[in-house]
Coordinates of N, CA and C and ligand atoms in Angstrom, one line a residue:
M8 N -9.1 -41.7 -15.7 CA -8.2 -40.6 -15.0 C -6.8 -40.9 -15.1
S9 N -6.0 -40.0 -15.3 CA -4.5 -40.2 -15.3 C -4.1 -40.4 -13.9
D10 N -3.0 -41.2 -13.7 CA -2.2 -41.4 -12.6 C -1.2 -40.2 -12.2
S11 N -0.8 -39.5 -13.2 CA 0.2 -38.5 -13.1 C -0.1 -37.5 -11.9
P12 N 1.0 -37.1 -11.1 CA 0.7 -36.4 -10.0 C 0.3 -35.0 -10.4
R13 N -0.5 -34.3 -9.4 CA -1.1 -33.0 -9.8 C 0.1 -31.9 -9.7
P14 N 0.1 -31.0 -10.4 CA 1.0 -30.0 -10.2 C 1.2 -29.3 -8.8
T15 N 2.3 -29.1 -8.4 CA 2.3 -28.5 -7.0 C 2.5 -27.1 -7.0
R16 N 2.0 -26.2 -6.1 CA 2.3 -25.0 -5.9 C 3.6 -24.7 -5.1
P17 N 4.2 -23.6 -5.2 CA 5.4 -23.4 -4.4 C 5.0 -23.4 -2.9
T18 N 5.8 -23.9 -2.2 CA 5.4 -24.1 -0.8 C 5.6 -23.0 0.0
K19 N 4.6 -22.6 0.8 CA 4.7 -21.6 1.8 C 5.3 -22.0 3.2
L20 N 6.4 -21.5 3.4 CA 7.2 -22.2 4.4 C 7.2 -21.3 5.8
L21 N 7.2 -21.9 6.9 CA 7.3 -21.2 8.0 C 8.8 -20.6 8.1
S22 N 8.8 -19.3 8.6 CA 10.2 -19.0 8.8 C 10.1 -18.1 9.9
R23 N 11.4 -18.0 10.8 CA 11.3 -17.2 12.1 C 11.1 -15.8 11.7
E24 N 11.8 -15.3 10.7 CA 11.7 -13.8 10.5 C 10.3 -13.3 10.1
T25 N 9.5 -14.1 9.5 CA 8.2 -13.7 8.9 C 7.2 -14.3 9.5
A26 N 7.5 -15.2 10.5 CA 6.4 -16.0 11.3 C 5.3 -15.1 11.9
D27 N 4.2 -15.5 11.5 CA 2.9 -14.4 11.8 C 2.3 -14.6 13.3
G28 N 2.1 -16.0 13.4 CA 1.4 -16.2 14.8 C 0.1 -16.0 14.8
E29 N -0.6 -15.4 13.7 CA -2.2 -15.2 13.7 C -2.9 -15.9 12.8
G30 N -2.4 -17.1 12.4 CA -3.2 -18.0 11.5 C -2.9 -17.8 9.9
Y31 N -2.1 -16.8 9.5 CA -1.7 -16.7 8.1 C -0.4 -17.5 7.9
P32 N -0.2 -18.1 7.0 CA 1.1 -18.9 6.6 C 2.1 -17.8 6.4
A33 N 3.1 -17.9 7.1 CA 4.2 -17.1 7.0 C 4.9 -17.5 5.7
V34 N 5.6 -16.6 4.9 CA 5.9 -16.9 3.5 C 7.3 -16.7 3.4
D35 N 8.2 -17.5 2.9 CA 9.6 -17.4 2.6 C 9.7 -17.0 1.2
G36 N 10.0 -15.6 1.0 CA 9.9 -15.1 -0.3 C 10.9 -15.8 -1.4
T37 N 11.7 -16.1 -0.7 CA 13.0 -16.9 -1.6 C 12.6 -18.1 -2.1
E38 N 11.6 -18.9 -1.3 CA 11.0 -20.0 -1.9 C 9.7 -19.9 -2.7
L39 N 9.0 -18.8 -2.5 CA 7.7 -18.5 -3.2 C 8.0 -18.1 -4.6
Y40 N 9.1 -17.1 -4.6 CA 9.4 -16.5 -5.7 C 11.0 -16.7 -5.9
A41 N 11.4 -17.8 -6.2 CA 12.7 -18.4 -6.0 C 13.7 -17.4 -6.8
G42 N 14.5 -16.8 -5.7 CA 15.8 -16.1 -6.0 C 15.3 -14.8 -6.4
D43 N 14.0 -14.3 -6.5 CA 13.7 -12.9 -7.1 C 13.8 -11.9 -5.9
I44 N 13.9 -12.3 -4.7 CA 13.8 -11.2 -3.6 C 15.2 -11.3 -3.1
A45 N 15.7 -10.1 -3.3 CA 17.3 -10.1 -2.7 C 17.4 -9.9 -1.1
K46 N 16.5 -9.1 -0.8 CA 16.4 -9.1 0.8 C 15.3 -8.5 1.4
V47 N 14.8 -8.9 2.6 CA 13.6 -8.3 3.3 C 13.8 -6.9 3.8
Q48 N 13.0 -6.1 3.3 CA 13.2 -4.7 3.7 C 12.4 -4.4 5.1
V49 N 11.3 -4.6 5.1 CA 10.4 -4.5 6.2 C 9.6 -5.8 6.4
T50 N 9.8 -6.4 7.7 CA 9.2 -7.9 7.9 C 7.8 -7.7 8.2
Q51 N 6.9 -8.9 8.3 CA 5.7 -8.8 8.5 C 5.4 -8.3 9.9
A52 N 6.3 -8.8 10.9 CA 6.0 -8.3 12.2 C 6.3 -6.8 12.3
Q53 N 7.2 -6.2 11.6 CA 7.4 -4.6 11.7 C 6.0 -4.0 11.0
I54 N 5.5 -4.6 10.0 CA 4.4 -4.0 9.3 C 3.2 -3.9 10.4
R55 N 3.1 -5.2 10.9 CA 2.0 -5.3 12.0 C 2.0 -4.1 13.0
A56 N 3.3 -4.1 13.5 CA 3.7 -3.1 14.8 C 3.3 -1.8 14.2
K57 N 3.8 -1.4 13.1 CA 3.6 -0.1 12.6 C 2.1 0.2 12.2
I58 N 1.4 -0.6 11.8 CA 0.0 -0.6 11.5 C -0.9 -0.3 12.9
T59 N -0.5 -0.9 13.9 CA -1.1 -0.5 15.3 C -0.8 0.8 15.5
E60 N 0.6 1.3 15.6 CA 0.9 2.5 15.9 C 0.4 3.6 15.1
L61 N 0.2 3.5 14.0 CA -0.4 4.3 12.9 C -1.9 4.5 13.3
A62 N -2.5 3.4 13.4 CA -4.1 3.4 13.8 C -4.3 4.1 15.1
E63 N -3.4 3.9 16.1 CA -3.6 4.7 17.5 C -3.6 6.2 17.0
K64 N -2.5 6.6 16.4 CA -2.3 8.1 16.1 C -3.7 8.7 15.3
V65 N -4.0 7.9 14.3 CA -5.1 8.2 13.5 C -6.5 8.3 14.4
A66 N -6.8 7.4 15.1 CA -8.0 7.1 16.0 C -8.0 8.5 17.0
A67 N -6.7 8.9 17.6 CA -6.5 9.9 18.5 C -6.8 11.3 17.8
D68 N -6.4 11.3 16.5 CA -6.6 12.6 15.8 C -8.1 12.8 15.2
Y69 N -9.0 11.8 15.2 CA -10.3 12.0 14.7 C -11.2 11.4 15.8
P70 N -11.2 12.1 16.9 CA -12.1 11.4 18.1 C -13.5 11.7 17.8
D71 N -13.8 13.0 17.3 CA -15.0 13.5 17.1 C -15.7 13.5 15.7
V72 N -15.3 12.6 14.8 CA -15.8 12.7 13.4 C -17.2 12.1 13.6
R73 N -18.1 13.1 13.2 CA -19.6 12.7 13.3 C -20.0 11.7 12.2
S74 N -19.6 12.1 11.0 CA -19.7 10.9 10.0 C -18.5 10.0 9.9
D75 N -18.6 8.8 9.6 CA -17.3 8.1 9.8 C -16.2 8.6 8.9
L76 N -15.0 8.3 9.4 CA -13.8 8.8 8.7 C -13.8 7.9 7.3
L77 N -13.6 8.6 6.2 CA -13.6 8.0 4.9 C -12.2 7.6 4.6
L78 N -11.8 6.4 4.4 CA -10.4 6.0 3.8 C -10.6 5.8 2.2
V79 N -9.8 6.4 1.7 CA -9.7 6.3 0.2 C -8.5 5.7 -0.2
G80 N -8.6 4.5 -0.7 CA -7.3 3.7 -1.0 C -7.1 3.8 -2.7
V81 N -5.9 3.7 -3.0 CA -5.5 3.9 -4.5 C -5.0 2.5 -4.8
L82 N -6.0 2.0 -5.8 CA -5.7 0.7 -6.2 C -4.5 0.6 -7.1
K83 N -3.8 -0.7 -7.2 CA -4.2 -1.8 -6.4 C -3.4 -1.9 -5.2
G84 N -2.1 -1.2 -5.2 CA -1.1 -1.3 -4.3 C -1.5 -1.2 -2.7
A85 N -2.6 -0.2 -2.5 CA -2.8 0.1 -1.1 C -3.9 -0.8 -0.6
V86 N -4.2 -1.9 -1.2 CA -5.3 -2.8 -0.8 C -4.8 -3.3 0.6
M87 N -3.7 -4.0 0.6 CA -3.4 -4.8 1.8 C -3.3 -3.8 3.0
F88 N -2.6 -2.6 2.9 CA -2.4 -1.8 3.9 C -3.7 -1.3 4.4
M89 N -4.6 -0.9 3.5 CA -5.9 -0.3 3.7 C -6.8 -1.3 4.6
T90 N -6.9 -2.3 4.2 CA -7.7 -3.3 4.9 C -7.1 -3.7 6.3
D91 N -5.9 -3.8 6.5 CA -5.3 -4.1 7.9 C -5.4 -2.9 8.6
L92 N -5.3 -1.7 8.0 CA -5.2 -0.4 8.8 C -6.7 -0.2 9.3
A93 N -7.8 -0.4 8.5 CA -9.2 -0.3 8.9 C -9.4 -1.3 9.9
R94 N -9.0 -2.5 9.9 CA -9.2 -3.4 11.0 C -8.6 -3.0 12.2
A95 N -7.4 -2.3 12.1 CA -6.7 -2.0 13.4 C -7.3 -0.6 14.1
L96 N -8.1 0.2 13.2 CA -8.6 1.5 13.8 C -9.7 1.2 14.8
T97 N -9.7 2.0 15.8 CA -10.7 1.7 16.8 C -11.9 2.8 16.7
I98 N -12.2 3.4 15.4 CA -13.0 4.4 15.2 C -13.7 3.9 14.0
P99 N -15.0 4.2 13.7 CA -15.7 3.7 12.6 C -15.2 4.3 11.3
V100 N -15.0 3.5 10.1 CA -14.4 4.0 9.0 C -15.4 3.3 7.9
Q101 N -15.3 4.3 6.7 CA -15.9 3.6 5.6 C -14.8 3.5 4.5
L102 N -14.9 2.7 3.4 CA -13.7 2.5 2.5 C -14.4 2.8 1.1
E103 N -13.5 3.5 0.4 CA -13.8 4.0 -0.9 C -12.4 3.6 -1.7
F104 N -12.6 3.4 -3.0 CA -11.2 3.0 -3.8 C -11.3 3.8 -5.1
M105 N -10.1 4.4 -5.5 CA -9.9 5.0 -6.7 C -8.9 4.2 -7.4
A106 N -9.0 4.1 -8.7 CA -7.9 3.6 -9.6 C -7.6 4.6 -10.5
V107 N -6.2 4.8 -10.6 CA -5.8 5.9 -11.5 C -4.5 5.2 -12.4
S108 N -4.2 5.8 -13.4 CA -3.1 5.4 -14.2 C -2.2 6.5 -14.7
S109 N -1.0 6.3 -14.3 CA -0.1 7.4 -14.5 C 0.8 7.2 -15.6
Y110 N 0.9 8.0 -16.7 CA 1.5 7.7 -17.8 C 3.0 7.6 -17.5
G111 N 3.7 6.8 -17.9 CA 5.2 6.6 -17.5 C 5.6 5.3 -17.9
S112 N 6.8 5.1 -17.5 CA 7.5 3.7 -17.7 C 7.1 2.7 -16.6
A113 N 7.4 1.5 -16.6 CA 7.0 0.5 -15.6 C 7.4 0.8 -14.3
T114 N 8.5 1.6 -14.2 CA 9.1 1.8 -12.9 C 9.2 3.2 -12.4
S115 N 8.6 4.1 -13.3 CA 8.5 5.6 -12.9 C 7.2 6.0 -13.3
S116 N 6.6 7.3 -12.6 CA 5.4 7.9 -13.1 C 5.7 9.3 -13.6
S117 N 4.9 9.8 -14.5 CA 5.2 10.9 -15.2 C 4.5 12.2 -14.4
G118 N 3.4 11.9 -13.6 CA 2.8 13.0 -13.1 C 1.4 13.2 -13.8
V119 N 1.2 12.7 -14.9 CA 0.1 12.9 -15.8 C -0.8 11.8 -15.4
V120 N -1.9 12.0 -14.8 CA -2.8 10.9 -14.3 C -4.1 11.0 -15.2
R121 N -4.7 9.6 -15.0 CA -6.0 9.6 -15.7 C -6.7 8.6 -14.6
I122 N -8.2 9.0 -14.3 CA -8.9 8.1 -13.4 C -9.4 7.0 -14.3
L123 N -9.1 5.8 -13.8 CA -9.7 4.5 -14.2 C -11.1 4.3 -13.6
K124 N -10.9 4.6 -12.3 CA -12.1 4.3 -11.4 C -12.3 5.2 -10.5
D125 N -13.3 6.0 -10.6 CA -13.6 7.2 -9.5 C -14.2 6.6 -8.2
L126 N -14.3 7.6 -7.3 CA -15.1 7.3 -6.0 C -16.6 7.0 -6.3
D127 N -17.0 6.2 -5.5 CA -18.5 5.8 -5.7 C -19.3 6.9 -5.1
R128 N -19.0 7.6 -4.1 CA -19.7 8.6 -3.5 C -19.0 10.0 -3.4
D129 N -20.0 11.0 -3.3 CA -19.5 12.4 -3.0 C -19.0 12.5 -1.6
I130 N -17.8 13.2 -1.6 CA -16.8 13.5 -0.3 C -17.1 14.9 0.3
E131 N -18.0 15.6 -0.3 CA -18.3 16.9 0.4 C -18.6 16.9 1.8
G132 N -17.8 17.5 2.6 CA -18.0 17.6 4.0 C -17.7 16.5 4.8
R133 N -16.9 15.5 4.2 CA -16.4 14.3 4.9 C -15.0 14.5 5.4
H134 N -14.4 13.8 6.4 CA -13.1 13.7 6.7 C -12.7 12.6 5.9
V135 N -11.8 12.9 5.1 CA -11.0 11.9 4.2 C -9.6 11.7 4.6
L136 N -9.3 10.5 4.6 CA -7.8 10.0 4.7 C -7.5 9.1 3.6
I137 N -6.5 9.8 2.8 CA -5.9 8.9 1.5 C -5.1 7.9 2.2
V138 N -5.2 6.7 1.6 CA -4.2 5.6 2.1 C -3.4 5.0 0.9
E139 N -2.1 5.4 0.9 CA -1.2 4.8 0.0 C -0.4 3.9 0.4
D140 N 0.1 2.9 -0.5 CA 1.2 2.1 -0.1 C 2.5 2.6 -0.1
I141 N 2.7 3.5 -1.2 CA 4.0 3.9 -1.4 C 4.0 5.4 -2.1
I142 N 4.8 6.3 -1.6 CA 5.1 7.6 -2.2 C 6.6 7.4 -2.9
D143 N 6.6 7.5 -4.1 CA 7.9 7.3 -4.7 C 8.4 8.6 -5.2
S144 N 7.8 9.2 -6.5 CA 8.1 10.4 -6.9 C 7.2 11.4 -6.3
G145 N 6.2 11.0 -5.7 CA 5.1 11.8 -5.2 C 4.2 12.5 -5.9
L146 N 4.2 12.2 -7.4 CA 3.4 12.8 -8.4 C 2.0 12.3 -8.4
T147 N 1.7 11.1 -7.9 CA 0.5 10.5 -8.1 C -0.5 11.2 -6.8
L148 N 0.4 11.4 -5.8 CA -0.3 11.8 -4.7 C -0.5 13.4 -4.9
S149 N 0.3 14.1 -5.5 CA 0.2 15.5 -5.6 C -1.0 15.8 -6.3
W150 N -1.1 15.0 -7.6 CA -2.3 15.1 -8.4 C -3.5 14.8 -7.5
L151 N -3.6 13.8 -6.8 CA -4.7 13.2 -6.1 C -5.3 14.2 -5.1
L152 N -4.3 14.9 -4.3 CA -4.7 15.8 -3.3 C -5.4 17.0 -4.0
K153 N -4.9 17.5 -5.1 CA -5.4 18.5 -5.9 C -6.9 18.2 -6.4
N154 N -7.0 17.1 -6.8 CA -8.2 16.5 -7.4 C -9.3 16.3 -6.4
L155 N -9.0 15.8 -5.3 CA -10.1 15.4 -4.2 C -10.2 16.8 -3.4
A156 N -9.2 17.7 -3.3 CA -9.5 18.9 -2.7 C -10.7 19.7 -3.4
T157 N -10.8 19.6 -4.7 CA -11.9 20.3 -5.3 C -13.2 19.8 -5.1
R158 N -13.3 18.7 -4.4 CA -14.5 18.0 -4.1 C -15.1 18.7 -2.7
N159 N -14.3 19.4 -2.2 CA -14.7 20.2 -0.8 C -15.1 19.1 0.3
P160 N -13.9 18.3 0.6 CA -14.1 17.6 1.9 C -13.9 18.2 2.9
A161 N -14.4 17.9 4.3 CA -14.3 18.7 5.4 C -12.7 18.7 5.8
S162 N -12.0 17.5 5.7 CA -10.6 17.6 5.8 C -10.0 16.6 5.0
L163 N -8.8 16.8 4.6 CA -8.0 15.8 3.6 C -6.6 15.5 4.1
E164 N -6.3 14.2 4.4 CA -5.0 13.8 4.9 C -4.6 12.7 4.3
V165 N -3.1 12.4 4.5 CA -2.6 11.2 3.7 C -2.0 10.3 4.7
C166 N -2.2 9.1 4.6 CA -1.4 8.0 5.4 C -0.7 7.1 4.5
T167 N 0.5 6.9 4.5 CA 1.5 6.0 3.5 C 2.0 5.2 4.4
L168 N 2.1 3.8 3.9 CA 2.9 3.0 4.6 C 4.5 3.1 4.3
L169 N 4.9 3.3 3.2 CA 6.3 3.7 2.7 C 6.4 4.9 2.1
R170 N 7.5 5.6 2.2 CA 8.0 6.8 1.6 C 9.4 6.6 1.0
K171 N 9.7 6.8 -0.2 CA 11.0 6.7 -0.6 C 11.8 8.0 -0.5
A172 N 13.2 7.8 -0.3 CA 13.8 8.9 0.0 C 13.7 10.2 -1.1
D173 N 13.6 9.8 -2.3 CA 13.3 10.9 -3.3 C 12.2 11.6 -3.0
A174 N 11.1 11.0 -2.5 CA 9.6 11.7 -2.4 C 9.7 12.8 -1.2
V175 N 10.7 12.6 -0.2 CA 10.9 13.7 0.7 C 11.1 15.0 0.0
K176 N 11.7 15.2 -1.1 CA 11.8 16.4 -1.8 C 10.7 17.0 -2.5
V177 N 9.8 16.2 -2.6 CA 8.3 16.8 -3.2 C 7.5 17.4 -2.1
D178 N 6.9 18.5 -2.5 CA 6.1 19.3 -1.3 C 4.7 18.8 -1.3
V179 N 4.5 17.6 -0.7 CA 3.2 16.9 -0.6 C 3.1 16.7 0.9
P180 N 2.0 17.4 1.6 CA 1.8 17.1 2.9 C 1.4 15.7 3.2
V181 N 2.3 15.0 4.0 CA 1.9 13.6 4.4 C 1.8 13.5 5.9
R182 N 0.7 13.3 6.5 CA 0.6 13.5 8.0 C 1.0 12.1 8.7
Y183 N 0.8 11.0 7.9 CA 1.3 9.6 8.5 C 2.1 9.0 7.7
V184 N 3.4 8.6 8.2 CA 4.4 8.0 7.3 C 4.6 6.6 8.2
G185 N 4.6 5.5 7.5 CA 5.0 4.2 8.3 C 6.5 4.1 8.3
F186 N 7.0 3.9 7.1 CA 8.5 3.7 6.8 C 9.2 4.6 5.9
D187 N 10.3 5.2 6.3 CA 11.0 5.9 5.2 C 12.1 4.9 4.6
I188 N 12.1 4.6 3.3 CA 13.0 3.6 2.9 C 13.7 4.3 1.7
P189 N 14.9 3.4 1.5 CA 15.9 4.0 0.5 C 15.3 4.0 -1.0
N190 N 15.9 4.5 -1.8 CA 15.3 4.4 -3.2 C 15.8 3.2 -4.0
E191 N 15.1 2.0 -3.4 CA 15.4 0.7 -4.1 C 14.1 0.2 -4.5
F192 N 14.0 -0.6 -5.4 CA 12.9 -1.3 -5.9 C 12.2 -2.4 -5.0
V193 N 11.2 -1.9 -4.4 CA 10.5 -2.8 -3.5 C 9.3 -3.4 -4.0
V194 N 8.9 -4.6 -3.5 CA 7.7 -5.4 -3.9 C 7.1 -6.0 -2.7
G195 N 5.8 -6.5 -2.6 CA 5.3 -7.3 -1.5 C 4.2 -6.4 -0.9
Y196 N 3.4 -7.2 0.0 CA 2.4 -6.5 0.7 C 1.5 -5.4 -0.2
G197 N 1.2 -5.7 -1.4 CA 0.4 -4.9 -2.3 C 1.3 -4.4 -3.4
L198 N 2.5 -4.3 -3.3 CA 3.5 -3.6 -4.2 C 3.8 -4.6 -5.3
D199 N 3.9 -4.2 -6.5 CA 4.1 -5.3 -7.5 C 5.2 -4.9 -8.5
Y200 N 5.7 -5.9 -9.2 CA 6.5 -5.7 -10.4 C 5.8 -6.4 -11.5
A201 N 5.3 -5.8 -12.5 CA 4.7 -6.7 -13.6 C 3.5 -7.3 -13.0
E202 N 2.7 -6.8 -11.9 CA 1.6 -7.6 -11.2 C 2.1 -8.7 -10.4
R203 N 3.3 -8.9 -10.3 CA 3.5 -10.2 -9.6 C 4.0 -9.7 -8.1
Y204 N 4.3 -10.5 -7.1 CA 4.8 -10.3 -5.9 C 3.6 -9.6 -4.9
R205 N 2.6 -9.2 -5.2 CA 1.6 -8.4 -4.3 C 1.3 -9.3 -3.0
D206 N 1.3 -10.5 -3.4 CA 0.9 -11.6 -2.3 C 1.9 -11.7 -1.2
L207 N 3.1 -11.4 -1.4 CA 4.1 -11.4 -0.3 C 3.7 -10.7 1.1
P208 N 3.7 -11.2 2.2 CA 3.2 -10.8 3.3 C 4.2 -9.6 4.0
Y209 N 5.3 -9.4 3.2 CA 6.4 -8.4 3.8 C 7.0 -7.6 2.5
I210 N 7.7 -6.5 2.7 CA 8.3 -5.7 1.9 C 9.8 -6.3 1.5
G211 N 10.1 -6.6 0.4 CA 11.3 -7.1 -0.2 C 12.0 -6.2 -1.1
T212 N 13.4 -6.3 -1.4 CA 13.8 -5.7 -2.5 C 14.0 -6.6 -3.6
L213 N 13.6 -6.2 -4.7 CA 13.6 -7.0 -5.9 C 15.0 -7.2 -6.3
H214 N 15.3 -8.4 -6.7 CA 16.7 -8.6 -7.2 C 16.8 -8.1 -8.6
P215 N 17.8 -7.2 -8.9 CA 17.9 -6.5 -10.2 C 17.6 -7.5 -11.4
K216 N 18.0 -8.7 -11.2 CA 18.1 -9.6 -12.4 C 16.7 -9.7 -13.0
V217 N 15.7 -9.5 -12.0 CA 14.3 -9.5 -12.4 C 14.0 -8.5 -13.6
Y218 N 14.3 -7.2 -13.3 CA 13.9 -6.2 -14.3 C 15.1 -6.0 -15.4
T219 N 16.2 -6.4 -15.0 CA 17.5 -6.3 -16.1 C 17.4 -7.3 -17.1
G220 N 16.7 -8.4 -16.7 CA 16.6 -9.6 -17.7 C 17.7 -10.4 -17.5
Ligands
PRP324 C1 2.1 3.1 -7.2 C2 1.7 3.3 -5.8 C3 1.4 4.7 -5.9 C4 2.1 5.3 -7.0 C5 3.3 6.1 -6.3 O1 1.0 2.8 -8.1 O2 0.7 2.7 -5.4 O3 -0.1 4.9 -6.2 O4 2.7 4.2 -7.7 O5 4.3 6.5 -7.3 P1 4.5 8.0 -7.3 O6 4.8 8.6 -6.0 O7 5.8 7.9 -8.2 O8 3.6 8.7 -8.2 P2 1.0 2.2 -9.4 O9 0.9 3.0 -10.5 O10 2.4 1.2 -9.5 O11 -0.1 1.1 -9.5 P3 -0.5 -0.2 -8.5 O12 -0.8 0.4 -7.3 O13 -1.8 -0.8 -9.3 O14 0.7 -1.2 -8.5

């Protein structure tokens, strides 16, 4: 066996701003992804407080759902938000996932959507809540609402953690919005750039040097 030291992973540091207090290591993004995060846009504590607030609203709006509320998450970005929201809700929910691919560049979608993974179950007669991490142009959601509406759910609503300023212009009904944010490139808490940064427990603005090279 070699005596050379094992490679070390980036250190997950405790920081006052992101400190979790519930057993997860809080992460200093500047350390984990050295220099890539220009600033923290939404802290871990703000995300948690908002999810509690959203869960209370959702639970109050669906007091008499006979079959469990069906959360439909859009992979992959919505995974963190969806699982935390499900755990915060005080009503029974079931989880379904869809994966879609929108044709477009790495940083913007075109509105032409292809289903990569469809729902596993029929949603006819079910109360459905689409769970999204972010509404950017609104094109993905617009397409998804039309697609799911054709399957005759009892109700169809949307809950998004983030909504960008541009998306406000798009005519898509969104019942629950966590945070309205500026048109900046954000990553973390499920959101990626080239599949990286999804593991950050907060939302951060990506330093332009990452995508300008
Ligand atoms: C992101 C996000 C939304 C969509 C929003 O997904 O999760 O589904 O883009 O963009 P829009 O409002 O401009 O249509 P993405 O296609 O990046 O896939 P991912 O969730 O796997 O990262």
